[in-house]
Coordinates of C-alpha atoms and ligand atoms in Angstrom, one line a residue:
X1 CA 143.0 124.0 109.4
X2 CA 139.8 125.3 111.0
X3 CA 138.7 126.7 107.7
X4 CA 139.0 123.3 105.9
X5 CA 137.1 121.6 108.7
X6 CA 134.2 124.0 108.5
X7 CA 134.0 123.6 104.8
X8 CA 133.9 119.8 105.1
X9 CA 131.2 120.0 107.7
X10 CA 129.1 122.3 105.6
X11 CA 129.4 120.0 102.6
X12 CA 128.4 117.0 104.7
X13 CA 125.5 118.9 106.1
X14 CA 124.2 120.0 102.8
X15 CA 124.6 116.6 101.2
X16 CA 122.7 115.0 104.1
X17 CA 119.8 117.4 103.8
X18 CA 119.5 117.2 100.1
X19 CA 119.5 113.4 100.1
X20 CA 116.5 113.3 102.4
X21 CA 114.0 115.1 100.3
X22 CA 110.8 116.0 102.2
X23 CA 108.3 116.7 99.4
X24 CA 107.6 114.8 96.3
X25 CA 106.9 117.6 93.9
X26 CA 107.9 115.6 90.9
X27 CA 104.4 114.6 89.7
X28 CA 104.1 115.6 86.1
X29 CA 100.4 116.1 85.0
X30 CA 99.2 113.6 82.5
X31 CA 96.9 114.4 79.5
X32 CA 93.2 114.5 80.2
X33 CA 91.7 111.0 80.0
X34 CA 88.6 109.0 80.8
X35 CA 88.9 105.8 82.6
X36 CA 86.1 103.2 82.6
X37 CA 86.4 100.7 85.4
X38 CA 84.6 97.5 84.8
X39 CA 84.1 96.0 88.2
X40 CA 83.5 99.5 89.5
X41 CA 82.0 98.3 92.8
X42 CA 84.4 95.3 93.2
X43 CA 87.2 94.7 95.7
X44 CA 90.0 96.1 93.6
X45 CA 88.2 99.3 92.6
X46 CA 87.3 99.9 96.3
X47 CA 90.6 99.2 97.8
X48 CA 93.0 100.3 95.2
X49 CA 91.9 101.9 91.9
X50 CA 89.6 104.7 93.2
X51 CA 91.9 105.7 96.1
X52 CA 94.8 105.7 93.7
X53 CA 93.0 108.0 91.3
X54 CA 92.1 110.3 94.1
X55 CA 95.7 110.5 95.3
X56 CA 96.9 111.3 91.8
X57 CA 94.2 114.0 91.6
X58 CA 95.3 115.4 95.0
X59 CA 98.9 115.7 93.8
X60 CA 97.8 117.6 90.7
X61 CA 98.6 114.9 88.2
X62 CA 95.0 114.5 87.0
X63 CA 93.2 117.5 85.6
X64 CA 89.6 118.5 86.1
X65 CA 88.7 117.6 82.5
X66 CA 89.4 113.9 83.1
X67 CA 86.6 111.5 83.9
X68 CA 86.2 108.3 85.9
X69 CA 83.3 106.0 85.1
X70 CA 82.4 103.0 87.2
X71 CA 80.6 100.1 85.5
X72 CA 79.0 97.2 87.2
X73 CA 75.8 95.2 87.3
X74 CA 74.3 96.7 90.4
X75 CA 72.0 99.7 90.0
X76 CA 73.2 102.9 91.5
X77 CA 72.6 106.5 90.7
X78 CA 75.6 108.7 90.1
X79 CA 75.2 110.3 93.5
X80 CA 74.8 107.0 95.3
X81 CA 78.0 105.6 93.6
X82 CA 79.9 108.8 94.6
X83 CA 78.8 108.3 98.2
X84 CA 79.8 104.6 98.0
X85 CA 83.3 105.3 96.9
X86 CA 83.7 107.9 99.6
X87 CA 82.7 105.3 102.1
X88 CA 85.1 102.8 100.6
X89 CA 87.9 105.4 100.7
X90 CA 87.5 105.8 104.5
X91 CA 87.3 102.1 104.9
X92 CA 90.4 101.2 102.9
X93 CA 92.7 104.1 102.4
X94 CA 94.4 106.2 105.0
X95 CA 92.3 109.0 106.4
X96 CA 95.3 111.2 107.0
X97 CA 95.4 111.5 103.2
X98 CA 91.9 112.9 103.1
X99 CA 91.1 116.5 102.2
X100 CA 87.3 117.0 102.1
X101 CA 87.5 120.1 99.8
X102 CA 89.7 118.3 97.2
X103 CA 87.6 115.2 97.5
X104 CA 84.5 117.4 96.6
X105 CA 86.3 118.5 93.4
X106 CA 87.6 115.0 92.6
X107 CA 84.2 113.4 93.0
X108 CA 82.8 115.6 90.3
X109 CA 84.9 113.6 87.8
X110 CA 83.2 110.4 88.8
X111 CA 80.2 108.9 87.1
X112 CA 78.5 105.5 87.1
X113 CA 76.8 103.2 84.5
X114 CA 75.0 100.0 85.3
X115 CA 75.6 97.2 82.7
X116 CA 75.4 93.5 83.0
X117 CA 78.2 92.7 80.5
X118 CA 76.9 89.2 79.9
X119 CA 73.1 89.8 79.7
X120 CA 72.8 93.3 78.4
X121 CA 73.0 93.7 74.6
X122 CA 72.6 97.4 74.7
X123 CA 75.6 99.4 76.0
X124 CA 74.3 102.7 74.8
X125 CA 74.1 104.0 78.4
X126 CA 77.9 103.8 78.5
X127 CA 78.3 105.4 75.1
X128 CA 76.1 108.3 76.2
X129 CA 78.1 108.8 79.4
X130 CA 81.5 108.9 77.6
X131 CA 83.0 112.0 76.1
X132 CA 82.7 112.7 72.4
X133 CA 86.0 114.5 72.5
X134 CA 88.4 112.5 70.3
X135 CA 91.5 113.9 71.8
X136 CA 90.6 112.4 75.2
X137 CA 92.6 109.2 76.0
X138 CA 90.2 106.4 76.9
X139 CA 91.2 103.6 79.3
X140 CA 89.1 100.6 79.9
X141 CA 90.1 98.9 83.1
X142 CA 88.9 95.3 83.3
X143 CA 88.8 94.5 87.1
X144 CA 86.7 91.4 86.3
X145 CA 87.2 87.7 86.1
X146 CA 89.5 87.1 83.1
X147 CA 87.1 84.7 81.4
X148 CA 85.0 87.8 80.6
X149 CA 87.8 89.9 79.1
X150 CA 87.3 88.9 75.5
X151 CA 83.5 89.3 75.6
X152 CA 83.8 92.8 77.2
X153 CA 86.3 93.8 74.5
X154 CA 83.9 92.6 71.8
X155 CA 81.0 94.5 73.5
X156 CA 83.1 97.7 73.6
X157 CA 83.9 97.4 69.9
X158 CA 80.2 96.7 69.0
X159 CA 79.2 99.8 71.0
X160 CA 81.7 101.8 68.9
X161 CA 83.7 102.8 71.9
X162 CA 87.2 101.7 70.8
X163 CA 89.4 104.1 68.9
X164 CA 93.1 104.3 68.2
X165 CA 93.7 106.0 71.5
X166 CA 91.8 103.5 73.5
X167 CA 93.7 101.3 76.0
X168 CA 92.6 98.2 77.9
X169 CA 94.1 97.2 81.2
X170 CA 93.9 93.5 82.1
X171 CA 94.1 92.4 85.8
X172 CA 95.9 89.3 86.7
X173 CA 95.8 86.3 86.8
X174 CA 95.4 86.2 83.0
X175 CA 93.7 82.8 82.7
X176 CA 94.2 79.7 84.7
X177 CA 96.8 78.0 82.4
X178 CA 98.7 78.5 79.2
X179 CA 95.7 77.6 76.9
X180 CA 93.2 79.8 78.7
X181 CA 95.7 82.7 78.7
X182 CA 96.2 82.2 74.9
X183 CA 92.5 82.3 74.3
X184 CA 92.1 85.4 76.3
X185 CA 95.0 87.1 74.6
X186 CA 93.7 86.1 71.2
X187 CA 90.1 87.4 72.0
X188 CA 91.4 90.7 73.4
X189 CA 93.9 90.9 70.5
X190 CA 91.0 91.0 68.0
X191 CA 89.8 94.3 69.4
X192 CA 93.0 96.0 70.7
X193 CA 96.4 96.2 69.2
X194 CA 99.2 94.7 71.4
X195 CA 100.5 98.2 72.1
X196 CA 97.2 99.2 73.6
X197 CA 97.0 96.2 75.9
X198 CA 98.3 96.8 79.5
X199 CA 98.6 93.5 81.4
X200 CA 99.1 94.6 84.9
X201 CA 101.2 93.0 87.6
X202 CA 101.1 95.5 90.5
X203 CA 104.5 94.2 91.9
X204 CA 106.1 96.0 89.0
X205 CA 104.7 99.3 90.2
X206 CA 106.3 99.0 93.6
X207 CA 109.0 101.5 94.3
X208 CA 111.4 99.0 95.6
X209 CA 110.9 96.7 92.6
X210 CA 111.7 99.5 90.3
X211 CA 114.7 100.2 92.4
X212 CA 116.0 96.8 91.5
X213 CA 116.6 98.1 88.0
X214 CA 118.5 101.1 89.4
X215 CA 120.5 99.0 91.8
X216 CA 121.6 96.6 89.1
X217 CA 122.0 98.9 86.2
X218 CA 122.7 102.3 87.7
X219 CA 125.8 101.0 89.6
X220 CA 129.0 99.4 88.3
X221 CA 129.8 97.6 91.5
X222 CA 127.3 94.8 91.4
X223 CA 127.4 93.7 87.7
X224 CA 130.8 92.0 87.7
X225 CA 129.7 89.9 90.7
X226 CA 126.1 89.2 89.4
X227 CA 126.5 85.7 88.1
X228 CA 127.5 82.2 89.1
X229 CA 131.1 83.4 89.5
X230 CA 130.3 85.0 92.8
X231 CA 126.7 84.2 93.7
X232 CA 125.9 80.9 95.4
X233 CA 122.1 81.1 95.4
X234 CA 119.2 83.5 95.4
X235 CA 116.0 83.6 97.5
X236 CA 112.9 85.4 96.5
X237 CA 110.2 85.5 99.2
X238 CA 106.7 87.0 99.3
X239 CA 105.3 86.1 102.7
X240 CA 101.9 87.4 103.9
X241 CA 100.4 87.2 107.4
X242 CA 96.8 87.6 106.0
X243 CA 94.7 84.6 105.1
X244 CA 92.5 84.3 102.0
X245 CA 89.9 86.7 103.4
X246 CA 86.7 86.9 101.5
X247 CA 88.3 85.7 98.2
X248 CA 87.8 82.0 98.9
X249 CA 85.7 81.2 95.8
X250 CA 88.5 82.5 93.6
X251 CA 91.4 81.3 95.7
X252 CA 90.3 77.8 96.1
X253 CA 90.4 77.3 92.3
X254 CA 93.7 79.2 91.9
X255 CA 96.1 78.5 94.8
X256 CA 99.4 80.2 95.5
X257 CA 101.1 79.0 92.4
X258 CA 98.7 80.7 90.0
X259 CA 97.9 83.6 92.3
X260 CA 101.5 84.7 93.2
X261 CA 104.2 82.7 91.5
X262 CA 103.0 82.8 87.9
X263 CA 103.0 86.6 88.0
X264 CA 104.6 88.4 90.9
X265 CA 107.4 86.0 91.8
X266 CA 108.4 85.2 88.3
X267 CA 108.5 88.9 87.5
X268 CA 110.9 89.4 90.4
X269 CA 112.9 86.5 89.2
X270 CA 113.1 88.1 85.7
X271 CA 114.3 91.5 87.0
X272 CA 116.9 89.8 89.2
X273 CA 118.2 87.4 86.5
X274 CA 117.9 89.3 83.2
X275 CA 120.7 90.8 81.2
X276 CA 121.0 94.6 81.0
X277 CA 118.4 95.9 78.6
X278 CA 119.6 98.5 76.1
X279 CA 117.1 101.0 77.5
X280 CA 114.1 101.3 79.7
X281 CA 111.9 101.2 76.6
X282 CA 109.1 98.6 77.1
X283 CA 110.3 96.2 74.4
X284 CA 113.9 96.3 75.4
X285 CA 113.0 95.3 79.0
X286 CA 110.5 92.8 77.9
X287 CA 112.9 91.2 75.5
X288 CA 115.3 90.5 78.3
X289 CA 112.7 89.2 80.7
X290 CA 111.3 86.7 78.2
X291 CA 114.8 85.2 77.7
X292 CA 114.9 84.4 81.4
X293 CA 111.4 82.8 81.4
X294 CA 112.4 80.7 78.4
X295 CA 115.5 79.5 80.1
X296 CA 113.7 78.3 83.2
X297 CA 114.3 74.6 83.6
X298 CA 111.0 72.7 83.4
X299 CA 109.9 70.9 86.6
X300 CA 108.8 67.4 85.8
X301 CA 107.0 64.5 87.5
X302 CA 110.4 63.1 88.4
X303 CA 111.8 66.3 89.8
X304 CA 108.6 67.8 91.4
X305 CA 109.2 66.2 94.8
X306 CA 112.7 67.4 95.2
X307 CA 112.1 70.8 93.8
X308 CA 108.7 71.9 95.1
X309 CA 106.7 72.1 98.3
X310 CA 103.1 72.8 98.5
X311 CA 101.5 73.7 101.8
X312 CA 98.2 74.7 103.3
X313 CA 97.8 76.6 106.5
X314 CA 96.2 74.9 109.5
X315 CA 94.9 76.9 112.4
X316 CA 97.4 78.8 114.5
X317 CA 98.2 82.2 115.9
X318 CA 99.2 85.3 114.0
X319 CA 100.2 88.3 116.0
X320 CA 99.1 86.5 119.1
X321 CA 95.6 86.1 117.8
X322 CA 94.1 82.7 117.1
X323 CA 93.2 82.2 113.5
X324 CA 91.2 79.5 111.7
X325 CA 92.5 77.0 109.1
X326 CA 92.3 77.5 105.4
X327 CA 89.4 75.1 104.8
X328 CA 87.3 76.8 107.4
X329 CA 88.2 80.2 105.8
X330 CA 87.0 79.1 102.4
X331 CA 84.1 77.0 103.9
X332 CA 85.0 73.6 102.4
X333 CA 85.6 70.3 104.0
X334 CA 88.2 69.0 101.6
X335 CA 90.7 70.9 99.5
X336 CA 94.3 70.4 98.3
X337 CA 94.7 74.0 97.3
X338 CA 98.1 75.3 98.2
X339 CA 98.3 78.6 100.2
X340 CA 102.1 78.1 100.3
X341 CA 104.6 77.1 97.7
X342 CA 108.4 76.8 97.7
X343 CA 110.2 76.1 94.5
X344 CA 113.8 75.5 93.6
X345 CA 114.0 77.2 90.2
X346 CA 117.0 77.0 87.8
X347 CA 117.8 79.3 84.9
X348 CA 119.7 77.4 82.3
X349 CA 122.1 79.9 80.8
X350 CA 125.7 80.8 81.1
X351 CA 125.2 83.5 83.8
X352 CA 123.1 81.3 86.1
X353 CA 124.1 77.7 85.6
X354 CA 124.5 76.1 89.0
X355 CA 122.8 78.9 90.9
X356 CA 119.5 77.8 92.5
X357 CA 116.9 80.5 92.7
X358 CA 114.5 79.6 95.6
X359 CA 111.0 81.0 95.4
X360 CA 108.6 81.0 98.2
X361 CA 105.3 82.6 99.0
X362 CA 102.6 81.9 101.6
X363 CA 99.6 83.2 103.3
X364 CA 99.2 83.2 107.1
X365 CA 102.9 83.2 107.7
X366 CA 104.5 84.8 110.8
X367 CA 104.8 88.2 109.2
X368 CA 104.4 90.1 106.0
X369 CA 107.8 90.2 104.2
X370 CA 108.8 90.4 100.6
X371 CA 112.5 90.3 99.8
X372 CA 115.2 89.2 97.5
X373 CA 118.3 87.8 99.1
X374 CA 121.5 87.4 97.0
X375 CA 123.8 85.0 98.8
X376 CA 127.4 85.3 97.7
X377 CA 129.9 82.5 97.7
X378 CA 132.5 82.1 100.5
X379 CA 136.0 83.5 100.0
X380 CA 138.1 80.9 98.2
X381 CA 140.6 80.6 101.0
X382 CA 140.5 82.0 104.6
X383 CA 143.5 83.6 106.1
X384 CA 141.8 83.9 109.5
X385 CA 142.5 80.5 110.8
X386 CA 139.5 78.8 112.4
X387 CA 137.4 81.9 112.6
X388 CA 134.1 81.3 110.7
X389 CA 133.5 83.7 107.8
X390 CA 130.0 84.5 106.8
X391 CA 129.8 85.0 103.0
X392 CA 128.5 88.4 101.9
X393 CA 124.8 88.8 101.5
X394 CA 122.7 91.4 99.7
X395 CA 119.2 91.7 101.0
X396 CA 116.7 93.8 99.0
X397 CA 113.7 94.3 101.3
X398 CA 110.8 95.1 99.0
X399 CA 108.2 95.5 101.8
X400 CA 107.6 96.5 104.5
X401 CA 110.6 98.5 106.0
X402 CA 112.0 98.9 102.5
X403 CA 115.8 98.7 102.5
X404 CA 118.9 97.5 100.8
X405 CA 121.4 95.8 103.1
X406 CA 124.8 94.5 102.2
X407 CA 126.4 92.3 104.8
X408 CA 130.1 92.3 105.3
X409 CA 132.7 90.8 107.5
X410 CA 134.5 93.5 109.5
X411 CA 137.1 93.5 112.3
X412 CA 135.7 94.1 115.7
X413 CA 137.8 96.9 117.1
X414 CA 139.9 96.5 120.2
X415 CA 142.1 93.9 121.8
X416 CA 141.7 90.2 121.7
X417 CA 143.2 89.4 118.3
X418 CA 141.4 89.3 115.0
X419 CA 137.8 89.0 115.9
X420 CA 135.3 89.3 113.0
X421 CA 131.8 90.5 113.0
X422 CA 129.2 90.4 110.3
X423 CA 127.6 93.8 109.8
X424 CA 125.4 95.4 107.2
X425 CA 125.8 98.6 105.1
X426 CA 122.2 99.6 105.6
X427 CA 120.3 101.8 103.1
X428 CA 116.9 102.0 104.8
X429 CA 114.3 104.0 102.8
X430 CA 112.7 105.5 105.8
X431 CA 116.0 107.1 106.9
X432 CA 116.7 108.5 103.4
X433 CA 113.4 109.5 101.9
X434 CA 110.8 111.4 103.8
X435 CA 108.3 111.2 101.0
X436 CA 105.1 109.1 100.9
X437 CA 105.5 106.2 98.5
X438 CA 102.7 106.1 96.0
X439 CA 100.8 102.8 95.9
X440 CA 101.9 100.7 93.0
X441 CA 98.5 101.2 91.3
X442 CA 99.0 105.0 91.3
X443 CA 102.2 104.7 89.2
X444 CA 100.8 102.1 86.9
X445 CA 97.5 103.9 86.2
X446 CA 99.4 107.0 85.2
X447 CA 101.7 104.9 83.0
X448 CA 98.7 103.6 81.1
X449 CA 97.6 107.2 80.5
X450 CA 101.1 108.2 79.5
X451 CA 101.3 105.2 77.1
X452 CA 104.3 103.7 78.9
X453 CA 104.3 99.9 78.6
X454 CA 107.6 99.2 80.3
X455 CA 106.0 98.0 83.6
X456 CA 103.4 95.8 81.9
X457 CA 103.7 92.3 80.5
X458 CA 103.7 91.5 76.9
X459 CA 101.6 88.6 75.6
X460 CA 104.5 86.3 75.0
X461 CA 105.8 87.0 78.5
X462 CA 102.6 86.0 80.2
X463 CA 102.3 82.9 78.0
X464 CA 105.9 81.8 78.7
X465 CA 105.3 82.2 82.5
X466 CA 102.2 80.0 82.2
X467 CA 104.1 77.3 80.3
X468 CA 106.5 76.9 83.1
X469 CA 103.8 77.0 85.8
X470 CA 101.6 74.5 83.8
X471 CA 104.6 72.1 83.9
X472 CA 104.5 72.3 87.7
X473 CA 100.8 71.8 87.9
X474 CA 101.0 68.8 85.6
X475 CA 103.9 67.4 87.6
X476 CA 101.9 67.7 90.8
X477 CA 99.0 65.9 89.3
X478 CA 101.1 63.1 87.8
X479 CA 103.3 62.6 90.9
X480 CA 100.3 62.9 93.2
X481 CA 102.4 65.3 95.4
X482 CA 100.7 66.0 98.7
X483 CA 99.8 69.4 100.1
X484 CA 101.4 69.5 103.5
X485 CA 100.0 71.4 106.5
X486 CA 101.8 74.3 108.3
X487 CA 100.6 76.1 111.3
X488 CA 99.2 79.6 110.7
X489 CA 101.8 82.1 112.0
X490 CA 104.8 79.9 111.3
X491 CA 107.5 80.1 108.7
X492 CA 105.7 77.6 106.5
X493 CA 106.1 73.8 106.3
X494 CA 109.2 72.1 107.6
X495 CA 109.5 70.4 104.2
X496 CA 110.6 73.7 102.7
X497 CA 113.8 73.6 104.8
X498 CA 114.6 70.2 103.3
X499 CA 114.1 71.7 99.8
X500 CA 117.2 73.9 100.5
X501 CA 118.9 71.5 102.9
X502 CA 119.9 69.1 100.1
X503 CA 122.2 71.8 98.6
X504 CA 123.4 72.8 102.1
X505 CA 121.4 76.0 102.1
X506 CA 119.1 77.6 104.6
X507 CA 116.3 80.2 104.2
X508 CA 117.7 83.5 105.2
X509 CA 116.2 85.4 108.1
X510 CA 116.5 88.7 106.3
Ligands
BG6_1 C1 97.6 89.8 94.7 C2 97.2 88.4 95.1 O1 98.0 89.8 93.3 O2 98.8 90.2 95.5 C3 96.8 88.4 96.6 O3 96.0 88.1 94.3 C4 98.0 88.9 97.4 O4 96.5 87.1 97.0 C5 98.5 90.2 96.9 O5 97.5 89.1 98.7 C6 99.8 90.7 97.5 O6 100.1 92.0 97.2 P1 100.9 92.9 98.1 O7 101.1 94.2 97.3 O8 100.1 93.1 99.4 O9 102.2 92.2 98.4

């Protein structure tokens, strides 16, 4: 008896300690490469790309014969650029990750070339800086306004810098509508083959977004319930507490629909709603995603009012601090640009007929929270008399406090009859994984070098997403739908509650 107990205890202990791995030693070194970052002094390079490359170097994934070349208009010597990116690192990345000795080695990989991609005809300074080694994988990262993508690609070709191993990475948003996206894709496609084009959506590089695939297709339990048979509705939320910051000139022309829905939210919708791909190969996954995009029911002038809400933040308080309104932030006196959008989307196929998929995203909301909520149907008949039963709910918290929670009805123990309580089975990442989660860009940059396209968007995917979004933009214009105000620090406009209310639904509180 005692013996058995001890054995069970030992097994439980060892399974607990192995499930909470402390180190992340799984980084597999990639082949030597050179990456040329156009927009090398820009916001993305400062905040994300260069810190991401340093972190991958620190973990031994990038070898000393790789190279990083920043390209931008401003004149800097190599030394001055190296000093600049160290300054940016301390400003934007976490200092606890910093190791001065390693940084000293990393910075030796970094070089800089000044080119005005529009004015300069001669790109020989870049050719001279790049390696002559044919075996080196060459990645061009275009962290620039998309209208320049095609010209840069042509410039690269003219300068003789593109070979079979060259890859180009295109930052989002790819264009401002379907037509402009098509033009950009066609221009880039004249220089690079589709298999060498990496259209990035950093949401796909997030650990928890990748976990969606594992949750859905690595477990048998969910799949039989994953349809209109058991699911009542779905919510996909990406709420931010930040405002538009210094990006006003871009943002005021874009708005939340183009900035967040066309890419991040629709990608989350695809991963949630798609059929099981036959493998994780890029084209298998993309083939399933595109079917979802094509099945999205168009939103028209007639349905826009009932199915969409566009909001803009007014002044208010976020984290107890007074913040200004959107128009002051972007320094304009008039703007209908939406910083919030809520949409009732419908996927017209057998699996999802009758299941609304509510999308919502906003800036200056009460807190930062991205999550997918799968709201199951009520049981068909209650045997518990008048006791109210809460239908099951699966909450996939993408960020922060990454977690998967499955809410159940359980019997509250003790006397007093059959009292029910709604409680979650809680798989919180922090309790189970003690590793640092690499930033999405770290994973995606290494995937580009590895040649793995699975987490990048294919041309037809981006264009299909634009088609649906164009329909909404047109509907807004034709119907003259107003942008309503919401207080900064709130849950968004009250109209968004009505959007769900018509179907008897309520936004989940997580
Ligand atoms: C970017 C948008 O793509 O995603 C930004 O352009 C937004 O406006 C950002 O703030 C949100 O990303 P994350 O990873 O912080 O959720």
